[in-house]
Coordinates of C-alpha atoms in Angstrom, one line a residue:
Chain A
M29 CA 35.3 -172.7 -73.6
A30 CA 31.8 -173.5 -72.4
P31 CA 32.1 -174.4 -68.6
T32 CA 29.2 -176.8 -68.9
G33 CA 27.6 -179.2 -71.4
L34 CA 24.5 -181.2 -71.6
V35 CA 24.8 -185.1 -70.8
M36 CA 22.3 -187.9 -70.9
V37 CA 21.3 -189.5 -67.7
V38 CA 18.9 -192.3 -66.6
D39 CA 17.2 -191.5 -63.3
Q40 CA 15.8 -193.8 -60.6
S41 CA 12.6 -194.4 -62.6
G42 CA 14.4 -195.4 -65.7
T43 CA 13.6 -192.0 -67.5
E44 CA 16.3 -190.6 -69.8
R45 CA 16.9 -186.9 -69.6
S46 CA 19.6 -184.3 -70.3
V47 CA 21.3 -182.5 -67.4
P48 CA 24.2 -180.0 -67.4
A49 CA 27.7 -181.2 -66.2
A50 CA 30.9 -179.2 -65.6
V51 CA 33.3 -179.7 -68.6
E52 CA 36.9 -179.8 -67.7
H53 CA 39.9 -180.2 -69.8
P54 CA 43.6 -181.1 -69.2
L55 CA 46.0 -178.2 -69.5
T56 CA 49.7 -179.0 -69.5
I57 CA 51.9 -176.0 -68.3
R58 CA 55.3 -175.9 -70.0
V59 CA 57.9 -173.4 -68.8
D60 CA 60.6 -172.5 -71.4
G61 CA 59.7 -175.8 -73.1
D62 CA 59.8 -178.1 -70.1
E63 CA 56.6 -179.8 -69.0
L64 CA 55.7 -178.9 -65.4
V65 CA 52.3 -180.2 -64.5
T66 CA 48.9 -181.0 -66.1
L67 CA 45.9 -179.4 -64.4
M68 CA 42.3 -180.3 -65.0
T69 CA 40.3 -177.1 -65.5
I70 CA 37.0 -175.8 -66.9
G71 CA 39.3 -173.2 -68.4
A72 CA 37.4 -169.9 -67.8
Q73 CA 40.6 -167.9 -67.0
P74 CA 43.6 -170.1 -68.1
E75 CA 46.2 -167.4 -68.1
E76 CA 45.3 -166.3 -64.6
L77 CA 45.3 -170.0 -63.5
V78 CA 48.8 -170.7 -65.0
L79 CA 50.3 -167.5 -63.5
G80 CA 48.6 -168.1 -60.1
Y81 CA 49.8 -171.8 -60.0
L82 CA 53.4 -170.6 -60.7
R83 CA 53.0 -167.9 -58.1
N84 CA 51.3 -170.0 -55.3
Q85 CA 53.8 -172.8 -55.7
G86 CA 56.6 -170.3 -55.4
L87 CA 58.1 -171.5 -58.7
I88 CA 58.4 -168.0 -60.1
R89 CA 58.5 -165.2 -57.5
D90 CA 57.9 -162.0 -59.5
L91 CA 55.6 -161.4 -62.5
A92 CA 58.3 -159.3 -64.1
L93 CA 60.3 -162.5 -64.7
I94 CA 57.6 -163.7 -67.1
E95 CA 57.8 -162.8 -70.8
S96 CA 54.6 -164.4 -71.9
V97 CA 51.9 -167.0 -71.4
T98 CA 50.2 -168.6 -74.4
V99 CA 47.4 -171.0 -74.1
D100 CA 46.6 -173.4 -76.9
W101 CA 43.4 -175.4 -76.2
E102 CA 43.8 -177.7 -79.3
R103 CA 47.0 -178.9 -77.9
E104 CA 46.0 -178.6 -74.3
L105 CA 49.2 -176.5 -73.7
A106 CA 50.0 -173.4 -71.8
D107 CA 53.5 -172.3 -72.8
V108 CA 55.2 -170.0 -70.3
V109 CA 58.3 -168.1 -71.5
T110 CA 60.5 -166.5 -68.8
R111 CA 62.8 -163.6 -69.5
S112 CA 65.8 -165.6 -68.3
G113 CA 64.8 -168.7 -70.2
L114 CA 66.0 -170.6 -67.2
G115 CA 62.6 -172.2 -66.2
V116 CA 61.4 -172.4 -62.6
G117 CA 63.0 -172.1 -59.3
P118 CA 62.5 -174.4 -56.3
P119 CA 58.9 -174.4 -54.8
F120 CA 58.0 -172.9 -51.5
D121 CA 57.5 -175.1 -48.4
I122 CA 53.7 -174.5 -48.3
R123 CA 53.7 -175.6 -44.7
S124 CA 55.5 -172.5 -43.4
P125 CA 54.3 -169.3 -45.2
A126 CA 55.4 -165.9 -43.8
P127 CA 52.8 -164.2 -41.4
I128 CA 50.7 -161.4 -42.7
P129 CA 52.0 -158.0 -41.5
S130 CA 49.4 -155.8 -39.6
P131 CA 46.2 -157.5 -40.5
P132 CA 43.3 -155.1 -40.0
P133 CA 40.1 -155.6 -38.0
L134 CA 37.0 -157.1 -39.9
P135 CA 33.6 -155.7 -39.6
R136 CA 30.8 -158.3 -39.2
S137 CA 28.9 -156.4 -41.9
T138 CA 31.7 -157.2 -44.4
I139 CA 31.2 -160.9 -43.8
H140 CA 27.4 -160.6 -44.3
R141 CA 27.9 -158.6 -47.5
V142 CA 30.4 -161.1 -49.0
V143 CA 28.2 -164.1 -48.2
A144 CA 25.2 -162.3 -49.7
I145 CA 26.7 -161.5 -53.1
V146 CA 28.2 -164.9 -53.7
P147 CA 25.0 -166.2 -55.5
Q148 CA 25.4 -163.5 -58.1
H149 CA 28.7 -165.2 -59.1
N150 CA 28.6 -168.9 -58.9
A151 CA 26.6 -169.6 -62.1
V152 CA 28.4 -172.9 -62.9
Y153 CA 27.7 -174.3 -59.6
R154 CA 24.1 -173.4 -59.6
S155 CA 23.7 -175.0 -63.1
A156 CA 25.8 -178.2 -62.9
G157 CA 27.3 -178.5 -59.4
S158 CA 30.6 -180.2 -59.1
V159 CA 32.8 -177.1 -59.1
H160 CA 34.3 -175.0 -56.2
G161 CA 34.3 -171.2 -56.3
C162 CA 36.7 -168.7 -55.0
G163 CA 36.2 -165.1 -54.8
L164 CA 38.2 -161.9 -54.0
A165 CA 36.2 -159.3 -52.3
T166 CA 36.5 -155.9 -50.6
A167 CA 34.1 -154.6 -48.0
A168 CA 32.0 -153.1 -50.9
D169 CA 32.3 -155.6 -53.8
M170 CA 33.3 -159.0 -55.3
L171 CA 36.3 -158.0 -57.5
R172 CA 36.9 -161.4 -59.1
F173 CA 35.1 -164.8 -58.8
V174 CA 36.4 -168.0 -60.4
E175 CA 34.8 -171.4 -60.5
D176 CA 36.8 -174.6 -61.4
V177 CA 36.7 -178.3 -60.7
G178 CA 39.3 -178.0 -58.1
R179 CA 39.3 -175.5 -55.3
H180 CA 43.1 -175.2 -55.7
N181 CA 42.6 -174.1 -59.3
A182 CA 40.0 -171.6 -58.4
T183 CA 42.2 -170.1 -55.7
D184 CA 45.3 -170.1 -57.9
A185 CA 43.4 -168.2 -60.7
I186 CA 42.5 -165.5 -58.1
S187 CA 46.2 -165.3 -57.3
G188 CA 47.1 -164.9 -61.0
W189 CA 44.5 -162.1 -61.3
M190 CA 46.0 -160.3 -58.3
W191 CA 49.4 -160.6 -59.8
L192 CA 48.3 -159.2 -63.1
H193 CA 46.5 -156.3 -61.5
D194 CA 49.2 -155.7 -58.8
A195 CA 46.5 -156.0 -56.2
C196 CA 47.6 -156.0 -52.5
G197 CA 45.7 -158.5 -50.2
T198 CA 45.7 -156.5 -47.0
D199 CA 42.3 -154.9 -47.4
K200 CA 40.7 -158.0 -49.2
V201 CA 38.7 -161.0 -48.2
L202 CA 39.1 -164.4 -49.8
Y203 CA 35.9 -166.4 -50.2
S204 CA 35.9 -170.1 -50.9
T205 CA 33.1 -172.7 -51.2
G206 CA 35.5 -175.4 -50.1
R207 CA 36.6 -176.5 -46.6
L208 CA 39.3 -174.4 -45.0
T209 CA 42.3 -176.7 -45.0
T210 CA 46.0 -175.9 -44.5
E211 CA 46.4 -175.5 -48.3
I212 CA 44.0 -172.6 -48.5
V213 CA 45.4 -170.9 -45.4
S214 CA 48.9 -171.3 -46.8
K215 CA 47.7 -169.8 -50.2
A216 CA 45.9 -166.8 -48.5
A217 CA 49.0 -166.1 -46.4
L218 CA 51.2 -166.1 -49.5
M219 CA 48.7 -163.7 -51.3
G220 CA 48.8 -161.5 -48.2
I221 CA 45.0 -161.9 -47.7
P222 CA 44.2 -161.8 -43.9
V223 CA 40.7 -163.2 -44.0
V224 CA 39.2 -166.3 -45.6
I225 CA 35.5 -166.9 -45.5
S226 CA 33.7 -170.2 -46.3
R227 CA 30.3 -171.8 -46.2
N228 CA 32.0 -175.0 -45.2
G229 CA 34.0 -176.1 -42.2
V230 CA 37.6 -176.2 -41.1
T231 CA 40.2 -178.7 -40.1
R232 CA 42.4 -178.2 -36.9
S233 CA 45.6 -178.0 -38.7
A234 CA 44.2 -175.1 -40.7
I235 CA 43.3 -173.3 -37.5
E236 CA 46.9 -173.8 -36.1
L237 CA 48.4 -172.4 -39.4
A238 CA 46.0 -169.6 -39.5
E239 CA 46.9 -168.5 -35.9
T240 CA 50.7 -168.6 -36.8
T241 CA 50.2 -166.6 -40.1
G242 CA 47.5 -164.2 -38.9
V243 CA 44.7 -165.5 -41.2
M244 CA 41.3 -165.0 -39.8
L245 CA 39.1 -168.1 -40.7
V246 CA 35.4 -167.5 -41.0
A247 CA 33.7 -170.8 -41.5
R248 CA 30.1 -172.2 -41.7
A249 CA 29.1 -168.7 -43.2
R250 CA 25.5 -169.1 -44.4
G251 CA 22.9 -166.5 -44.3
H252 CA 23.7 -164.3 -41.2
G253 CA 25.4 -167.2 -39.3
F254 CA 29.1 -167.8 -39.1
Q255 CA 31.8 -169.0 -36.8
V256 CA 35.3 -167.4 -36.4
F257 CA 37.9 -170.1 -35.8
S258 CA 41.1 -168.0 -35.6
C259 CA 42.3 -164.5 -34.8
H260 CA 38.9 -163.9 -33.0
D261 CA 40.0 -160.6 -31.5
R262 CA 39.9 -159.0 -35.0
L263 CA 36.2 -159.4 -35.4
V264 CA 34.2 -156.1 -34.9
L265 CA 30.6 -156.3 -34.2
D266 CA 29.4 -153.3 -36.1
Chain B
M9 CA 44.2 -191.1 -32.8
A10 CA 41.0 -189.1 -32.1
P11 CA 39.5 -188.0 -35.3
T12 CA 38.0 -184.9 -33.9
G13 CA 38.8 -182.4 -31.2
L14 CA 37.0 -179.3 -29.7
V15 CA 38.0 -175.9 -30.7
M16 CA 36.8 -172.5 -29.6
V17 CA 34.9 -170.3 -32.0
V18 CA 33.3 -166.9 -31.8
D19 CA 29.9 -166.8 -33.7
Q20 CA 27.9 -164.0 -35.4
S21 CA 26.7 -162.7 -32.2
G22 CA 30.1 -162.5 -30.4
T23 CA 29.4 -165.6 -28.4
E24 CA 32.3 -168.0 -27.6
R25 CA 31.6 -171.7 -27.8
S26 CA 33.3 -175.1 -28.4
V27 CA 32.6 -177.0 -31.6
P28 CA 34.2 -180.3 -32.9
A29 CA 36.7 -179.9 -35.8
A30 CA 38.4 -182.7 -37.8
V31 CA 42.0 -183.3 -36.6
E32 CA 44.5 -184.1 -39.4
H33 CA 48.2 -185.0 -39.1
P34 CA 51.1 -185.1 -41.5
L35 CA 52.2 -188.7 -42.3
T36 CA 55.3 -189.0 -44.4
I37 CA 55.6 -192.3 -46.3
R38 CA 59.1 -193.7 -46.6
V39 CA 59.9 -196.7 -48.7
D40 CA 63.1 -198.5 -47.9
G41 CA 64.3 -195.4 -46.2
D42 CA 63.5 -192.8 -49.0
E43 CA 60.9 -190.2 -48.4
L44 CA 58.1 -190.5 -50.9
V45 CA 55.2 -188.1 -50.0
T46 CA 53.6 -186.5 -47.0
L47 CA 49.8 -187.0 -46.7
M48 CA 47.5 -185.1 -44.3
T49 CA 45.2 -187.6 -42.8
I50 CA 42.9 -188.0 -39.7
G51 CA 44.8 -191.2 -39.4
A52 CA 42.0 -193.8 -38.5
Q53 CA 43.5 -196.5 -40.9
P54 CA 47.1 -195.4 -41.5
E55 CA 48.5 -198.8 -42.7
E56 CA 45.7 -199.3 -45.2
L57 CA 46.1 -195.6 -46.3
V58 CA 49.8 -196.2 -47.0
L59 CA 49.2 -199.5 -48.8
G60 CA 46.3 -198.1 -50.8
Y61 CA 48.4 -195.1 -51.7
L62 CA 51.2 -197.3 -53.0
R63 CA 48.7 -199.5 -54.9
N64 CA 46.6 -196.7 -56.4
Q65 CA 49.5 -194.9 -57.6
G66 CA 50.9 -198.0 -59.2
L67 CA 54.2 -197.6 -57.2
I68 CA 54.1 -201.2 -55.8
R69 CA 52.1 -203.7 -57.9
D70 CA 51.7 -206.7 -55.5
L71 CA 51.2 -206.9 -51.9
A72 CA 53.6 -209.8 -51.7
L73 CA 56.4 -207.4 -52.6
I74 CA 55.9 -205.6 -49.2
E75 CA 57.6 -207.0 -46.1
S76 CA 56.2 -204.5 -43.5
V77 CA 54.5 -201.2 -42.8
T78 CA 55.2 -199.4 -39.5
V79 CA 53.5 -196.2 -38.5
D80 CA 55.1 -194.0 -35.9
W81 CA 52.8 -191.1 -35.0
E82 CA 55.4 -189.4 -32.7
R83 CA 57.7 -189.0 -35.7
E84 CA 54.8 -188.6 -38.3
L85 CA 56.4 -191.5 -40.3
A86 CA 55.1 -194.6 -42.1
D87 CA 58.0 -196.8 -42.9
V88 CA 57.4 -199.3 -45.7
V89 CA 60.0 -202.1 -46.2
T90 CA 60.0 -204.1 -49.4
R91 CA 61.2 -207.5 -49.9
S92 CA 63.6 -206.4 -52.6
G93 CA 64.8 -203.4 -50.7
L94 CA 64.7 -201.5 -54.1
G95 CA 62.0 -199.0 -53.2
V96 CA 59.2 -198.2 -55.6
G97 CA 58.7 -198.6 -59.3
P98 CA 57.4 -196.0 -61.8
P99 CA 53.7 -194.8 -61.2
F100 CA 50.8 -195.6 -63.4
D101 CA 49.5 -193.1 -65.9
I102 CA 46.2 -192.5 -64.0
R103 CA 44.6 -191.1 -67.2
S104 CA 44.5 -194.6 -68.9
P105 CA 43.5 -197.4 -66.6
A106 CA 42.6 -200.8 -67.9
P107 CA 38.8 -201.5 -68.5
I108 CA 37.0 -203.7 -66.2
P109 CA 36.3 -207.1 -67.4
S110 CA 32.7 -208.3 -67.6
P111 CA 31.0 -205.7 -65.3
P112 CA 27.7 -207.3 -63.9
P113 CA 24.3 -205.6 -64.0
L114 CA 23.3 -203.3 -61.0
P115 CA 19.9 -203.6 -59.4
R116 CA 18.2 -200.3 -58.4
S117 CA 17.6 -201.8 -54.9
T118 CA 21.5 -202.1 -54.4
I119 CA 21.8 -198.2 -54.9
H120 CA 19.0 -197.6 -52.5
R121 CA 20.3 -199.9 -49.8
V122 CA 23.9 -198.5 -50.0
V123 CA 22.7 -194.9 -49.9
A124 CA 20.4 -195.8 -46.9
I125 CA 23.2 -197.3 -44.8
V126 CA 25.8 -194.5 -45.2
P127 CA 24.4 -192.5 -42.2
Q128 CA 25.5 -195.5 -39.9
H129 CA 29.1 -194.9 -41.0
N130 CA 30.0 -191.2 -41.4
A131 CA 30.2 -190.3 -37.7
V132 CA 33.1 -187.8 -38.2
Y133 CA 31.2 -185.9 -40.9
R134 CA 28.1 -185.8 -38.8
S135 CA 30.0 -184.4 -35.9
A136 CA 32.6 -182.1 -37.4
G137 CA 32.0 -181.9 -41.1
S138 CA 35.1 -181.2 -43.3
V139 CA 35.7 -184.8 -44.2
H140 CA 35.0 -187.0 -47.1
G141 CA 33.8 -190.7 -46.8
C142 CA 34.4 -193.6 -49.0
G143 CA 32.7 -196.9 -48.6
L144 CA 33.1 -200.4 -50.1
A145 CA 29.7 -202.2 -50.2
T146 CA 28.1 -205.3 -51.5
A147 CA 24.4 -205.6 -52.4
A148 CA 23.9 -206.7 -48.7
D149 CA 26.2 -204.6 -46.6
M150 CA 28.8 -202.0 -46.1
L151 CA 32.1 -203.9 -45.8
R152 CA 34.4 -200.9 -44.9
F153 CA 33.9 -197.1 -44.6
V154 CA 36.8 -194.6 -44.2
E155 CA 36.5 -190.9 -43.5
D156 CA 39.5 -188.5 -44.0
V157 CA 40.2 -185.0 -44.8
G158 CA 40.9 -185.7 -48.5
R159 CA 38.6 -187.9 -50.6
H160 CA 41.7 -189.5 -52.2
N161 CA 43.0 -190.6 -48.9
A162 CA 39.6 -192.2 -48.0
T163 CA 39.5 -194.0 -51.4
D164 CA 43.1 -195.1 -51.1
A165 CA 42.5 -196.5 -47.6
I166 CA 39.6 -198.6 -49.1
S167 CA 42.1 -199.9 -51.7
G168 CA 44.7 -200.9 -49.0
W169 CA 41.9 -202.7 -47.1
M170 CA 41.0 -204.6 -50.3
W171 CA 44.6 -205.6 -50.9
L172 CA 45.1 -206.8 -47.3
H173 CA 41.8 -208.9 -47.5
D174 CA 42.5 -210.0 -51.1
A175 CA 39.0 -208.7 -52.0
C176 CA 37.9 -208.6 -55.6
G177 CA 36.1 -205.5 -56.9
T178 CA 33.8 -207.1 -59.5
D179 CA 30.7 -207.7 -57.0
K180 CA 31.2 -204.5 -55.1
V181 CA 30.1 -201.0 -55.2
L182 CA 32.3 -197.9 -54.3
Y183 CA 30.4 -195.2 -52.4
S184 CA 32.0 -191.6 -52.2
T185 CA 30.7 -188.4 -50.6
G186 CA 32.8 -186.5 -53.1
R187 CA 32.3 -185.4 -56.6
L188 CA 32.8 -188.1 -59.3
T189 CA 36.1 -186.8 -61.1
T190 CA 38.5 -188.5 -63.4
E191 CA 40.6 -189.4 -60.3
I192 CA 37.9 -191.4 -58.6
V193 CA 36.9 -193.3 -61.8
S194 CA 40.5 -194.1 -62.4
K195 CA 41.0 -195.5 -58.9
A196 CA 37.7 -197.5 -59.1
A197 CA 38.8 -199.1 -62.4
L198 CA 42.2 -199.9 -60.9
M199 CA 40.5 -201.5 -57.9
G200 CA 38.3 -203.4 -60.4
I201 CA 35.1 -202.0 -58.9
P202 CA 32.5 -201.5 -61.7
V203 CA 30.2 -199.0 -59.8
V204 CA 30.7 -195.8 -58.1
I205 CA 27.9 -194.0 -56.2
S206 CA 27.9 -190.5 -54.9
R207 CA 25.6 -188.0 -53.4
N208 CA 27.4 -185.4 -55.4
G209 CA 27.7 -184.6 -59.1
V210 CA 30.0 -185.5 -61.9
T211 CA 32.4 -183.8 -64.4
R212 CA 32.2 -184.6 -68.1
S213 CA 35.8 -186.0 -68.3
A214 CA 34.8 -188.5 -65.5
I215 CA 31.8 -189.7 -67.7
E216 CA 34.1 -190.1 -70.7
L217 CA 36.7 -192.1 -68.7
A218 CA 33.9 -194.1 -67.0
E219 CA 32.5 -195.2 -70.4
T220 CA 35.9 -196.3 -71.7
T221 CA 36.7 -198.2 -68.5
G222 CA 33.3 -199.8 -67.8
V223 CA 32.6 -197.9 -64.6
M224 CA 29.0 -197.2 -64.0
L225 CA 28.6 -193.7 -62.3
V226 CA 25.6 -193.1 -60.2
A227 CA 25.5 -189.5 -59.0
R228 CA 23.2 -187.2 -57.0
A229 CA 22.1 -190.3 -55.1
R230 CA 20.1 -189.0 -52.1
G231 CA 17.0 -190.6 -50.6
H232 CA 15.5 -192.6 -53.4
G233 CA 16.6 -190.4 -56.3
F234 CA 19.7 -190.8 -58.4
Q235 CA 21.1 -190.2 -61.9
V236 CA 23.2 -192.8 -63.9
F237 CA 25.7 -191.0 -65.9
S238 CA 27.5 -193.9 -67.7
C239 CA 27.0 -197.6 -68.6
H240 CA 23.2 -196.9 -68.3
D241 CA 22.3 -200.3 -69.8
R242 CA 23.5 -202.0 -66.7
L243 CA 20.8 -200.5 -64.5
V244 CA 18.2 -203.1 -63.6
L245 CA 14.9 -201.7 -62.4
D246 CA 14.1 -204.4 -59.8

């Protein structure tokens, strides 16, 4: 699946030319044969996206309950088979995730390092724009970076990757190109990741939810500048 | 409802200061007593948002079917009463809106004028960031501009305003700060607006849907530059 394709445009002077555009596809998730939802995705990591969607919505609470995920792009279908054959459970209330236990302090140098390495990973955005990126990083490295047309998809694919790799969130940082809203705070809390960094801004509800769940929000992070909007006392000026 | 409020941040040098943040609130829409959905909104035009949501989802197909809309911010509720008392009908399939009949040509000067007047209207974005803006314009003027945390909300509020003012879309232009995705093309087609202008980019599915529905997509519109991604033959270089 090529994430971008060339399209013809006419510019302000009437000149025709080809420019890259992000190419998204519908992908319908079926669980034990029942249609659940249709996502629009550029489809780089479809299995991880499907798993992360099920995890982040709370529809399936343990990876061990899933027998298989099969993606068929010709039919635009992702078939999920559960071990019970009973389909999905009720979703979480995303407005009240559990707080993160014992979130560690965050050195300023980690923020600077994460921001500095993003340009090595957001190839689709730099070519075609119109996508959001979400990354999972440690203090040393970017473990995974996913770009998709929706920031929810990119975040969910990270969640699916964590599930598959049994990765704990406590010592990690979530990076997002999107605004820090209640949805991303809720997802970070669910994934157990105590820090979210964004080049973008925040909303006040996101700050309130971040304080109650122990998620440190680092917004407007560009170059060496940033602003910490919640859990300020965990910032270490190393 | 103040759209922004001051919050305390700690910046990269450890300095505390106050910065504005967008303030959003949950608003649950009830129709004839039944809960339908909870939107997060900065709440500038809640009645128009509620009407536009119902219209753009296809849940209520004629304004005359609605008796009243009452917004109660203390209870975070918008109560819609229909004349039938029967609640909502089935939603549209947003993936196949009807084509716009006889879309007119678009002079380049209209694109330049719309882009030039946006900075007079996006006060929340310029103060706090983290919101999307959507405007309804003619060749001469911006008729309505709405900012909200989600670009869907901003667009839906425009749709509600058009319903209340019995405004036809044919001679109008929709401006959006967000990317041009299938959702906004679908909404524009539904509102009968044949042109969407954005400072941002497009996705390929949006281009395909725009071609089939007759919506001209003008993306990357900043200063005097822009790129037309669909219905190119309607651009007039005046």
